[in-house]
Tab-separated table of C-alpha atoms in Angstrom:
chain	number	residue	atom	x	y	z
A	1	MET	CA	-0.302	-0.119	-0.044
A	2	SER	CA	1.008	3.520	-1.084
A	3	ASP	CA	1.434	6.153	1.524
A	4	ARG	CA	0.262	8.817	-1.050
A	5	ALA	CA	-2.485	10.412	-1.279
A	6	LEU	CA	-4.840	9.390	-4.301
A	7	ILE	CA	-4.462	13.391	-5.780
A	8	GLU	CA	-0.265	13.700	-5.618
A	9	GLY	CA	0.819	13.985	-9.175
A	10	PHE	CA	-2.447	15.308	-11.033
A	11	ARG	CA	-1.986	18.911	-11.897
A	12	GLY	CA	-5.659	19.330	-11.492
A	13	LEU	CA	-9.292	18.138	-11.379
A	14	VAL	CA	-11.891	18.221	-13.671
A	15	VAL	CA	-15.177	17.762	-11.350
A	16	ASP	CA	-18.550	16.940	-12.334
A	17	LEU	CA	-21.467	19.192	-10.572
A	18	ASP	CA	-24.719	17.345	-10.099
A	19	GLY	CA	-23.888	14.746	-7.782
A	20	VAL	CA	-20.720	15.204	-6.973
A	21	VAL	CA	-20.660	18.534	-6.197
A	22	TYR	CA	-23.977	19.000	-5.050
A	23	ARG	CA	-27.755	16.673	-5.406
A	24	GLY	CA	-30.031	19.351	-6.761
A	25	PRO	CA	-30.717	22.191	-4.483
A	26	HIS	CA	-28.326	20.112	-1.758
A	27	PRO	CA	-24.176	19.982	-1.494
A	28	VAL	CA	-22.872	16.347	-0.907
A	29	PRO	CA	-21.339	15.809	2.268
A	30	HIS	CA	-17.316	16.825	2.283
A	31	ALA	CA	-17.420	17.758	-1.104
A	32	ALA	CA	-16.352	21.574	-0.366
A	33	ASP	CA	-13.854	21.109	1.790
A	34	ALA	CA	-11.921	18.195	-0.732
A	35	LEU	CA	-12.298	21.144	-3.171
A	36	GLY	CA	-11.069	23.446	-0.723
A	37	ALA	CA	-8.339	21.568	0.420
A	38	ALA	CA	-7.038	20.534	-3.480
A	39	VAL	CA	-6.712	24.523	-4.053
A	40	ALA	CA	-4.955	24.777	-1.194
A	41	ASP	CA	-2.675	22.446	-1.964
A	42	GLY	CA	-2.450	24.193	-5.628
A	43	LEU	CA	-4.238	21.987	-7.682
A	44	GLN	CA	-6.354	23.762	-10.831
A	45	VAL	CA	-10.198	22.776	-9.643
A	46	MET	CA	-12.414	22.861	-13.187
A	47	TYR	CA	-15.806	22.296	-12.847
A	48	ALA	CA	-17.555	20.715	-16.081
A	49	THR	CA	-21.057	20.691	-16.912
A	50	ASN	CA	-23.262	19.308	-19.658
A	51	ASN	CA	-26.147	21.768	-18.417
A	52	ALA	CA	-25.684	24.705	-20.774
A	53	GLY	CA	-28.785	26.653	-19.198
A	54	ARG	CA	-26.589	28.773	-16.509
A	55	PRO	CA	-23.457	30.879	-17.893
A	56	ALA	CA	-20.356	30.029	-15.817
A	57	ASP	CA	-20.911	33.056	-13.627
A	58	ALA	CA	-24.449	31.436	-12.341
A	59	VAL	CA	-22.395	28.631	-11.874
A	60	ALA	CA	-20.215	29.894	-9.598
A	61	GLN	CA	-22.185	32.201	-7.765
A	62	HIS	CA	-23.812	28.318	-7.088
A	63	LEU	CA	-21.177	26.617	-5.890
A	64	HIS	CA	-19.963	29.369	-3.694
A	65	GLU	CA	-23.456	29.688	-1.910
A	66	LEU	CA	-22.677	25.805	-1.037
A	67	GLY	CA	-19.394	26.644	0.398
A	68	VAL	CA	-16.899	26.382	-2.846
A	69	ARG	CA	-14.497	28.874	-3.344
A	70	THR	CA	-14.268	29.723	-7.445
A	71	ASP	CA	-14.736	31.730	-10.293
A	72	PRO	CA	-16.173	31.747	-13.519
A	73	GLU	CA	-12.601	30.940	-15.860
A	74	HIS	CA	-13.109	27.416	-13.166
A	75	VAL	CA	-16.264	27.097	-14.437
A	76	VAL	CA	-16.632	25.136	-18.174
A	77	THR	CA	-19.913	24.216	-19.594
A	78	SER	CA	-21.105	22.451	-22.678
A	79	ALA	CA	-22.321	25.217	-24.150
A	80	GLN	CA	-18.848	27.104	-23.796
A	81	ALA	CA	-17.518	24.278	-25.403
A	82	GLY	CA	-19.903	24.448	-28.354
A	83	ALA	CA	-19.101	27.767	-29.116
A	84	ALA	CA	-15.709	27.513	-29.082
A	85	LEU	CA	-15.665	24.406	-31.543
A	86	LEU	CA	-18.245	26.859	-33.712
A	87	ALA	CA	-16.192	29.764	-33.706
A	88	ARG	CA	-13.547	27.687	-35.383
A	89	GLN	CA	-15.669	26.515	-38.306
A	90	VAL	CA	-17.356	30.242	-39.098
A	91	GLU	CA	-16.537	33.437	-40.165
A	92	PRO	CA	-15.850	35.781	-36.681
A	93	GLY	CA	-18.985	37.383	-36.114
A	94	SER	CA	-21.321	35.541	-37.906
A	95	THR	CA	-24.946	35.010	-36.519
A	96	VAL	CA	-25.966	31.650	-34.808
A	97	LEU	CA	-29.075	30.311	-33.653
A	98	ALA	CA	-29.352	30.048	-29.966
A	99	VAL	CA	-31.808	27.637	-28.679
A	100	GLY	CA	-31.644	26.684	-25.198
A	101	GLY	CA	-31.081	28.868	-21.725
A	102	PRO	CA	-29.266	31.569	-21.222
A	103	GLY	CA	-25.998	30.329	-21.089
A	104	VAL	CA	-25.764	29.468	-24.869
A	105	ALA	CA	-25.992	33.208	-25.618
A	106	THR	CA	-23.772	34.545	-23.602
A	107	ALA	CA	-21.169	31.591	-24.225
A	108	LEU	CA	-21.713	32.677	-28.226
A	109	ARG	CA	-20.980	35.975	-27.307
A	110	GLN	CA	-17.403	35.304	-25.142
A	111	VAL	CA	-16.325	34.008	-28.460
A	112	GLY	CA	-16.951	36.661	-30.898
A	113	LEU	CA	-19.616	35.326	-32.395
A	114	THR	CA	-23.924	36.790	-32.872
A	115	PRO	CA	-26.485	35.075	-31.426
A	116	VAL	CA	-29.975	35.142	-32.576
A	117	SER	CA	-32.734	33.851	-30.558
A	118	PRO	CA	-35.530	31.914	-32.791
A	119	GLN	CA	-38.103	34.353	-31.147
A	120	ASP	CA	-35.976	37.332	-32.971
A	121	ARG	CA	-37.862	37.320	-36.115
A	122	ILE	CA	-36.095	34.065	-37.336
A	123	ASP	CA	-39.043	33.700	-39.678
A	124	ASP	CA	-38.216	36.340	-41.538
A	125	PRO	CA	-35.483	35.035	-44.136
A	126	ALA	CA	-33.494	38.231	-43.988
A	127	VAL	CA	-32.529	36.988	-40.688
A	128	ALA	CA	-32.745	33.630	-41.414
A	129	GLY	CA	-30.521	34.125	-44.001
A	130	ARG	CA	-27.366	34.955	-41.656
A	131	VAL	CA	-27.537	32.454	-40.038
A	132	ALA	CA	-24.413	30.301	-40.547
A	133	ALA	CA	-24.707	28.050	-37.518
A	134	VAL	CA	-27.159	26.667	-34.029
A	135	LEU	CA	-25.913	26.237	-30.563
A	136	GLN	CA	-28.301	24.007	-29.531
A	137	GLY	CA	-28.532	23.370	-25.375
A	138	TYR	CA	-30.920	22.773	-22.384
A	139	GLY	CA	-33.533	25.325	-21.303
A	140	THR	CA	-36.187	24.974	-19.337
A	141	GLU	CA	-38.084	27.453	-21.615
A	142	LEU	CA	-37.715	25.132	-24.678
A	143	SER	CA	-40.518	25.487	-26.760
A	144	TRP	CA	-41.843	23.568	-30.286
A	145	SER	CA	-41.167	26.484	-32.064
A	146	ASP	CA	-37.670	26.529	-30.943
A	147	LEU	CA	-37.505	22.927	-32.047
A	148	LYS	CA	-38.772	23.418	-35.455
A	149	GLU	CA	-36.668	26.696	-35.898
A	150	THR	CA	-33.706	24.129	-35.321
A	151	ALA	CA	-34.600	21.666	-38.030
A	152	TYR	CA	-35.240	24.990	-40.458
A	153	ALA	CA	-31.839	26.369	-40.613
A	154	VAL	CA	-30.524	22.887	-39.987
A	155	ALA	CA	-32.383	21.682	-43.315
A	156	ALA	CA	-31.293	25.051	-45.095
A	157	GLY	CA	-27.477	24.484	-44.246
A	158	ALA	CA	-26.367	25.629	-40.637
A	159	VAL	CA	-23.801	24.216	-38.756
A	160	TRP	CA	-25.183	22.290	-36.073
A	161	MET	CA	-23.855	21.887	-33.067
A	162	ALA	CA	-25.499	20.026	-29.718
A	163	THR	CA	-24.064	20.908	-26.167
A	164	ASN	CA	-24.729	17.417	-25.288
A	165	VAL	CA	-27.053	14.997	-25.966
A	166	ASP	CA	-28.384	13.418	-22.056
A	167	LEU	CA	-31.076	12.343	-22.888
A	168	THR	CA	-32.896	12.808	-19.701
A	169	ILE	CA	-32.039	15.241	-16.672
A	170	PRO	CA	-32.456	14.993	-12.952
A	171	THR	CA	-34.461	17.806	-11.056
A	172	ASP	CA	-35.357	18.277	-7.477
A	173	ARG	CA	-38.643	16.725	-9.021
A	174	GLY	CA	-37.497	13.740	-10.022
A	175	ILE	CA	-36.166	12.217	-14.265
A	176	ALA	CA	-37.121	15.261	-16.980
A	177	PRO	CA	-36.341	15.204	-20.559
A	178	GLY	CA	-32.827	16.452	-21.352
A	179	ASN	CA	-31.355	18.015	-24.297
A	180	GLY	CA	-30.850	15.042	-26.015
A	181	SER	CA	-34.381	14.451	-26.287
A	182	ALA	CA	-35.120	17.625	-27.656
A	183	VAL	CA	-31.987	17.262	-30.361
A	184	GLN	CA	-33.321	14.058	-30.997
A	185	ALA	CA	-36.655	15.442	-32.134
A	186	VAL	CA	-34.652	18.107	-34.618
A	187	VAL	CA	-32.637	14.806	-35.769
A	188	ASN	CA	-35.598	12.974	-36.444
A	189	ALA	CA	-36.848	16.094	-38.820
A	190	VAL	CA	-33.605	16.381	-40.223
A	191	GLY	CA	-32.486	13.156	-40.731
A	192	ARG	CA	-28.977	13.385	-39.801
A	193	ASP	CA	-26.848	13.986	-36.357
A	194	PRO	CA	-25.573	17.062	-34.859
A	195	GLN	CA	-22.103	17.266	-33.748
A	196	VAL	CA	-21.709	17.256	-29.823
A	197	ALA	CA	-19.438	19.088	-27.210
A	198	GLY	CA	-20.445	17.958	-24.308
A	199	LYS	CA	-19.569	14.158	-22.122
A	200	PRO	CA	-19.173	11.962	-22.728
A	201	HIS	CA	-17.487	13.510	-26.050
A	202	PRO	CA	-13.702	14.830	-25.607
A	203	PRO	CA	-13.948	18.781	-26.205
A	204	LEU	CA	-15.344	19.854	-22.804
A	205	TYR	CA	-12.672	17.716	-21.379
A	206	LEU	CA	-9.875	19.342	-23.348
A	207	MET	CA	-11.012	22.346	-22.752
A	208	CYS	CA	-10.740	21.901	-19.152
A	209	ALA	CA	-7.354	21.071	-19.083
A	210	GLU	CA	-6.415	23.383	-21.679
A	211	ARG	CA	-7.899	26.400	-18.717
A	212	ALA	CA	-6.098	24.857	-16.047
A	213	GLY	CA	-2.559	25.046	-18.614
A	214	GLY	CA	-2.018	21.107	-18.517
A	215	ASP	CA	-2.510	17.982	-20.358
A	216	VAL	CA	-5.593	15.630	-20.005
A	217	THR	CA	-2.488	13.116	-18.745
A	218	SER	CA	-1.942	15.470	-15.380
A	219	MET	CA	-5.851	15.894	-15.009
A	220	LEU	CA	-7.863	13.797	-12.519
A	221	ALA	CA	-12.011	13.343	-13.963
A	222	ILE	CA	-14.208	12.965	-10.967
A	223	GLY	CA	-17.670	11.958	-12.136
A	224	ASP	CA	-20.811	10.054	-10.708
A	225	ARG	CA	-22.667	8.737	-13.928
A	226	LEU	CA	-20.591	6.508	-16.150
A	227	ASP	CA	-21.982	7.209	-19.127
A	228	THR	CA	-20.714	10.676	-19.530
A	229	ASP	CA	-17.969	11.463	-16.856
A	230	ILE	CA	-16.229	8.314	-17.074
A	231	GLU	CA	-17.072	7.568	-20.781
A	232	GLY	CA	-15.599	10.729	-21.325
A	233	ALA	CA	-12.595	10.946	-19.458
A	234	ASN	CA	-11.814	7.287	-21.153
A	235	ALA	CA	-12.257	9.047	-24.699
A	236	ALA	CA	-10.162	12.441	-23.914
A	237	GLY	CA	-7.291	10.342	-22.389
A	238	MET	CA	-7.679	11.180	-18.951
A	239	GLN	CA	-7.946	9.284	-15.746
A	240	SER	CA	-10.741	9.586	-13.729
A	241	LEU	CA	-12.296	9.053	-10.044
A	242	HIS	CA	-16.010	7.756	-10.189
A	243	VAL	CA	-18.015	8.615	-6.465
A	244	LEU	CA	-20.721	6.940	-5.301
A	245	THR	CA	-22.342	10.169	-4.406
A	246	GLY	CA	-24.700	9.866	-7.552
A	247	VAL	CA	-26.377	8.396	-10.385
A	248	ASP	CA	-24.290	4.947	-10.483
A	249	GLY	CA	-23.813	2.269	-8.441
A	250	LEU	CA	-22.093	-0.873	-7.877
A	251	VAL	CA	-24.343	-2.693	-9.994
A	252	ALA	CA	-23.556	-0.358	-12.663
A	253	LEU	CA	-20.332	0.055	-12.199
A	254	ALA	CA	-19.921	-4.118	-12.482
A	255	GLY	CA	-22.080	-4.294	-15.708
A	256	ALA	CA	-19.896	-1.486	-17.337
A	257	ASP	CA	-17.918	-1.804	-20.578
A	258	GLU	CA	-14.791	-1.604	-20.427
A	259	GLN	CA	-14.943	2.482	-21.367
A	260	LEU	CA	-17.527	3.141	-19.089
A	261	ARG	CA	-14.802	1.665	-16.468
A	262	PRO	CA	-13.096	4.318	-14.140
A	263	THR	CA	-9.467	4.641	-12.988
A	264	TYR	CA	-10.580	4.821	-9.293
A	265	LEU	CA	-13.532	4.370	-7.593
A	266	GLY	CA	-14.059	5.847	-3.910
A	267	LEU	CA	-16.734	6.619	-1.595
A	268	ASP	CA	-16.867	10.393	-1.624
A	269	LEU	CA	-14.545	12.864	-2.588
A	270	ARG	CA	-12.868	12.292	1.164
A	271	ALA	CA	-10.906	9.647	-1.143
A	272	LEU	CA	-8.475	12.231	-3.161
A	273	ARG	CA	-6.176	12.837	0.158
A	274	GLU	CA	-6.424	8.784	1.010
A	275	PRO	CA	-4.230	6.385	0.322
A	276	TYR	CA	-5.521	4.832	-3.042
A	277	VAL	CA	-5.008	0.771	-2.137
A	278	ALA	CA	-6.440	-0.997	-6.049
A	279	ALA	CA	-7.709	-4.444	-6.393
A	280	ARG	CA	-5.176	-6.485	-7.329
A	281	VAL	CA	-6.894	-10.130	-9.494
A	282	GLU	CA	-6.341	-13.739	-9.952
A	283	VAL	CA	-7.495	-15.930	-12.525
A	284	ALA	CA	-8.170	-19.346	-11.327
A	285	ALA	CA	-9.760	-22.631	-12.827
A	286	GLU	CA	-12.278	-22.532	-10.839
A	287	GLN	CA	-12.893	-18.983	-9.902
A	288	VAL	CA	-12.027	-15.334	-9.941
A	289	THR	CA	-10.690	-13.576	-6.632
A	290	ALA	CA	-9.766	-9.934	-6.533
A	291	ARG	CA	-8.198	-8.325	-3.140
A	292	CYS	CA	-8.469	-5.532	-1.734
A	293	GLY	CA	-6.523	-4.493	1.066
A	294	ASP	CA	-7.811	-6.551	3.741
A	295	THR	CA	-11.056	-7.618	1.729
A	296	GLN	CA	-11.544	-10.402	-0.984
A	297	ALA	CA	-14.452	-10.772	-2.997
A	298	THR	CA	-14.925	-14.459	-5.220
A	299	VAL	CA	-16.869	-15.034	-7.705
A	300	SER	CA	-17.018	-18.782	-8.526
A	301	GLY	CA	-18.941	-20.281	-11.281
A	302	SER	CA	-20.041	-18.983	-14.464
A	303	GLY	CA	-23.154	-17.752	-16.237
A	304	ASP	CA	-26.861	-17.246	-14.307
A	305	GLU	CA	-25.494	-20.152	-11.942
A	306	ALA	CA	-22.215	-17.255	-11.214
A	307	SER	CA	-22.011	-16.469	-6.847
A	308	LEU	CA	-20.253	-13.217	-5.240
A	309	ALA	CA	-18.623	-13.553	-2.163
A	310	VAL	CA	-16.967	-10.518	-0.991
A	311	ASP	CA	-15.278	-10.788	2.967
A	312	ASP	CA	-15.915	-7.841	5.467
A	313	GLY	CA	-13.945	-5.227	5.124
A	314	ALA	CA	-13.562	-1.609	4.972
A	315	VAL	CA	-16.698	-0.477	2.610
A	316	VAL	CA	-14.489	0.842	0.706
A	317	GLU	CA	-12.268	-2.248	0.077
A	318	ARG	CA	-15.504	-4.219	-0.237
A	319	ALA	CA	-17.247	-2.169	-3.415
A	320	ARG	CA	-13.486	-2.468	-4.250
A	321	ALA	CA	-12.660	-6.171	-4.402
A	322	ALA	CA	-16.512	-6.590	-5.749
A	323	VAL	CA	-15.857	-4.570	-9.174
A	324	ALA	CA	-12.845	-5.729	-9.855
A	325	ALA	CA	-13.768	-9.165	-8.912
A	326	VAL	CA	-16.903	-8.994	-11.727
A	327	TRP	CA	-15.060	-7.041	-14.069
A	328	ALA	CA	-12.222	-10.345	-14.208
A	329	ALA	CA	-14.604	-12.414	-14.318
A	330	ARG	CA	-16.748	-10.458	-17.402
A	331	ASP	CA	-13.465	-10.698	-19.115
A	332	HIS	CA	-12.842	-13.592	-19.239
A	333	GLY	CA	-16.314	-14.926	-20.482
A	334	ARG	CA	-17.273	-16.431	-17.096
A	335	VAL	CA	-20.217	-13.935	-16.959
A	336	GLY	CA	-22.662	-11.899	-19.381
A	337	ILE	CA	-24.452	-8.616	-19.402
A	338	PRO	CA	-27.025	-8.552	-17.611
A	339	LEU	CA	-25.689	-9.711	-14.743
A	340	SER	CA	-27.228	-12.599	-12.701
A	341	SER	CA	-29.882	-11.725	-9.687
A	342	SER	CA	-27.467	-13.433	-7.337
A	343	LEU	CA	-24.423	-10.942	-8.121
A	344	THR	CA	-26.919	-7.893	-8.360
A	345	ALA	CA	-27.817	-8.531	-4.925
A	346	VAL	CA	-24.581	-8.938	-2.913
A	347	LEU	CA	-23.779	-5.510	-5.390
A	348	ASP	CA	-26.351	-3.859	-4.137
A	349	ALA	CA	-25.894	-4.965	-0.732
A	350	LEU	CA	-22.476	-3.795	-0.467
A	351	ASP	CA	-23.351	-0.467	-2.042
A	352	PRO	CA	-23.374	2.787	0.028
A	353	ARG	CA	-25.486	5.492	-1.257
C-alpha cells in the first residue's frame, strides 16, 4: 500500500457537478471541504457541466452558496465548449441561432459570435439567411417553436452543434427530459446527427485541461455517471475517479464495458486525500478472486450460476474488490450482461449510497 494520497501527481481536477458537488439544491457531504483542500494544495480545480442553460458566472455563484470557492474561469459548460468549436468553423461575428437557456447565448458572445434567438424574427428570410450555425442546448423554457426553427436552420445548411445529448436531467421533482431528447426530435426531422461538444465527447474535457494549463494526462476527472463523466474522460485520455454519491452505483459499475470503467473508485471526494488501495485480481480455473486491503471478493461458477462472495472489511475496499472481481469474470467470459440476479443482489447490498 502506498502512503501517497490519490491526488498526488495530478496538476488539476475536472469535477462534475450534480451528483458530485451537489444533488439538486443540496450539497454533497464532504465535497466542499475536499475541493477547498485541493485548491489550497495548489491544484487547478475545474468544474465541467453538461448543463448549458446557466452561464459560468451563475454556476460559480451557486458553488459559492454551497461553500465551494471558485470563479467563472474555473467553470466550463458544454455551451462554452460548443461555442468554441463553432468559432473555428464559421467566420468571426457570424450569426448563430442560440437554442436553450441564457448560457447558450452568453457562450456565443464570449467567442465573438452573434447569437439570435428563435423569437428574434427568425422567420424573416432576411434574418434566417444570415444564420451560419445553430448551438442547441438545454433550457427550461424550450418550446416546440424553438425546435421547429432549429430544424429549419439545419435543413437550410447551418452548422449544427449540440451542447450535449443527455436524454434525461435530474431535477428536484424527479427525472425530466434532457437536451438529448430535444436534439433527437430535430434529428427525426432533418435526418442527420449534430456535432456534440459535451460529455461523453472529448471537447469539454480538453477545454478544461487547456484552461488549467496542463494536458489531459495531468488532470483527474471526477464523476458519478458512467455514460457521461467516465466515458468522456476515457475518450479524452484522462484518468478518472468515480464517486458513489450520485447516479451510478456498484451494479452499474460492475456491468460496465471497458470504455465506461473508471481508473479509481471512491465513496466520496474524501478519497482524494486518502492513500489509494487498488484491487489485485487472480483468475483460476474455478473462480476469480480480487483482493483489496484486507478484503477478498470471489466470483465462483459461470453464467446464471455465478455467485459473488465478499469478506468483511472497509466499505470502500469491499466495493473495489467486488467490482474488480466481476470485471475480471466478465472479461474472461465467466459471466455476461445483464448480470445475474445473484450477483446484483450482493452488489446492491454492498452499495453505500
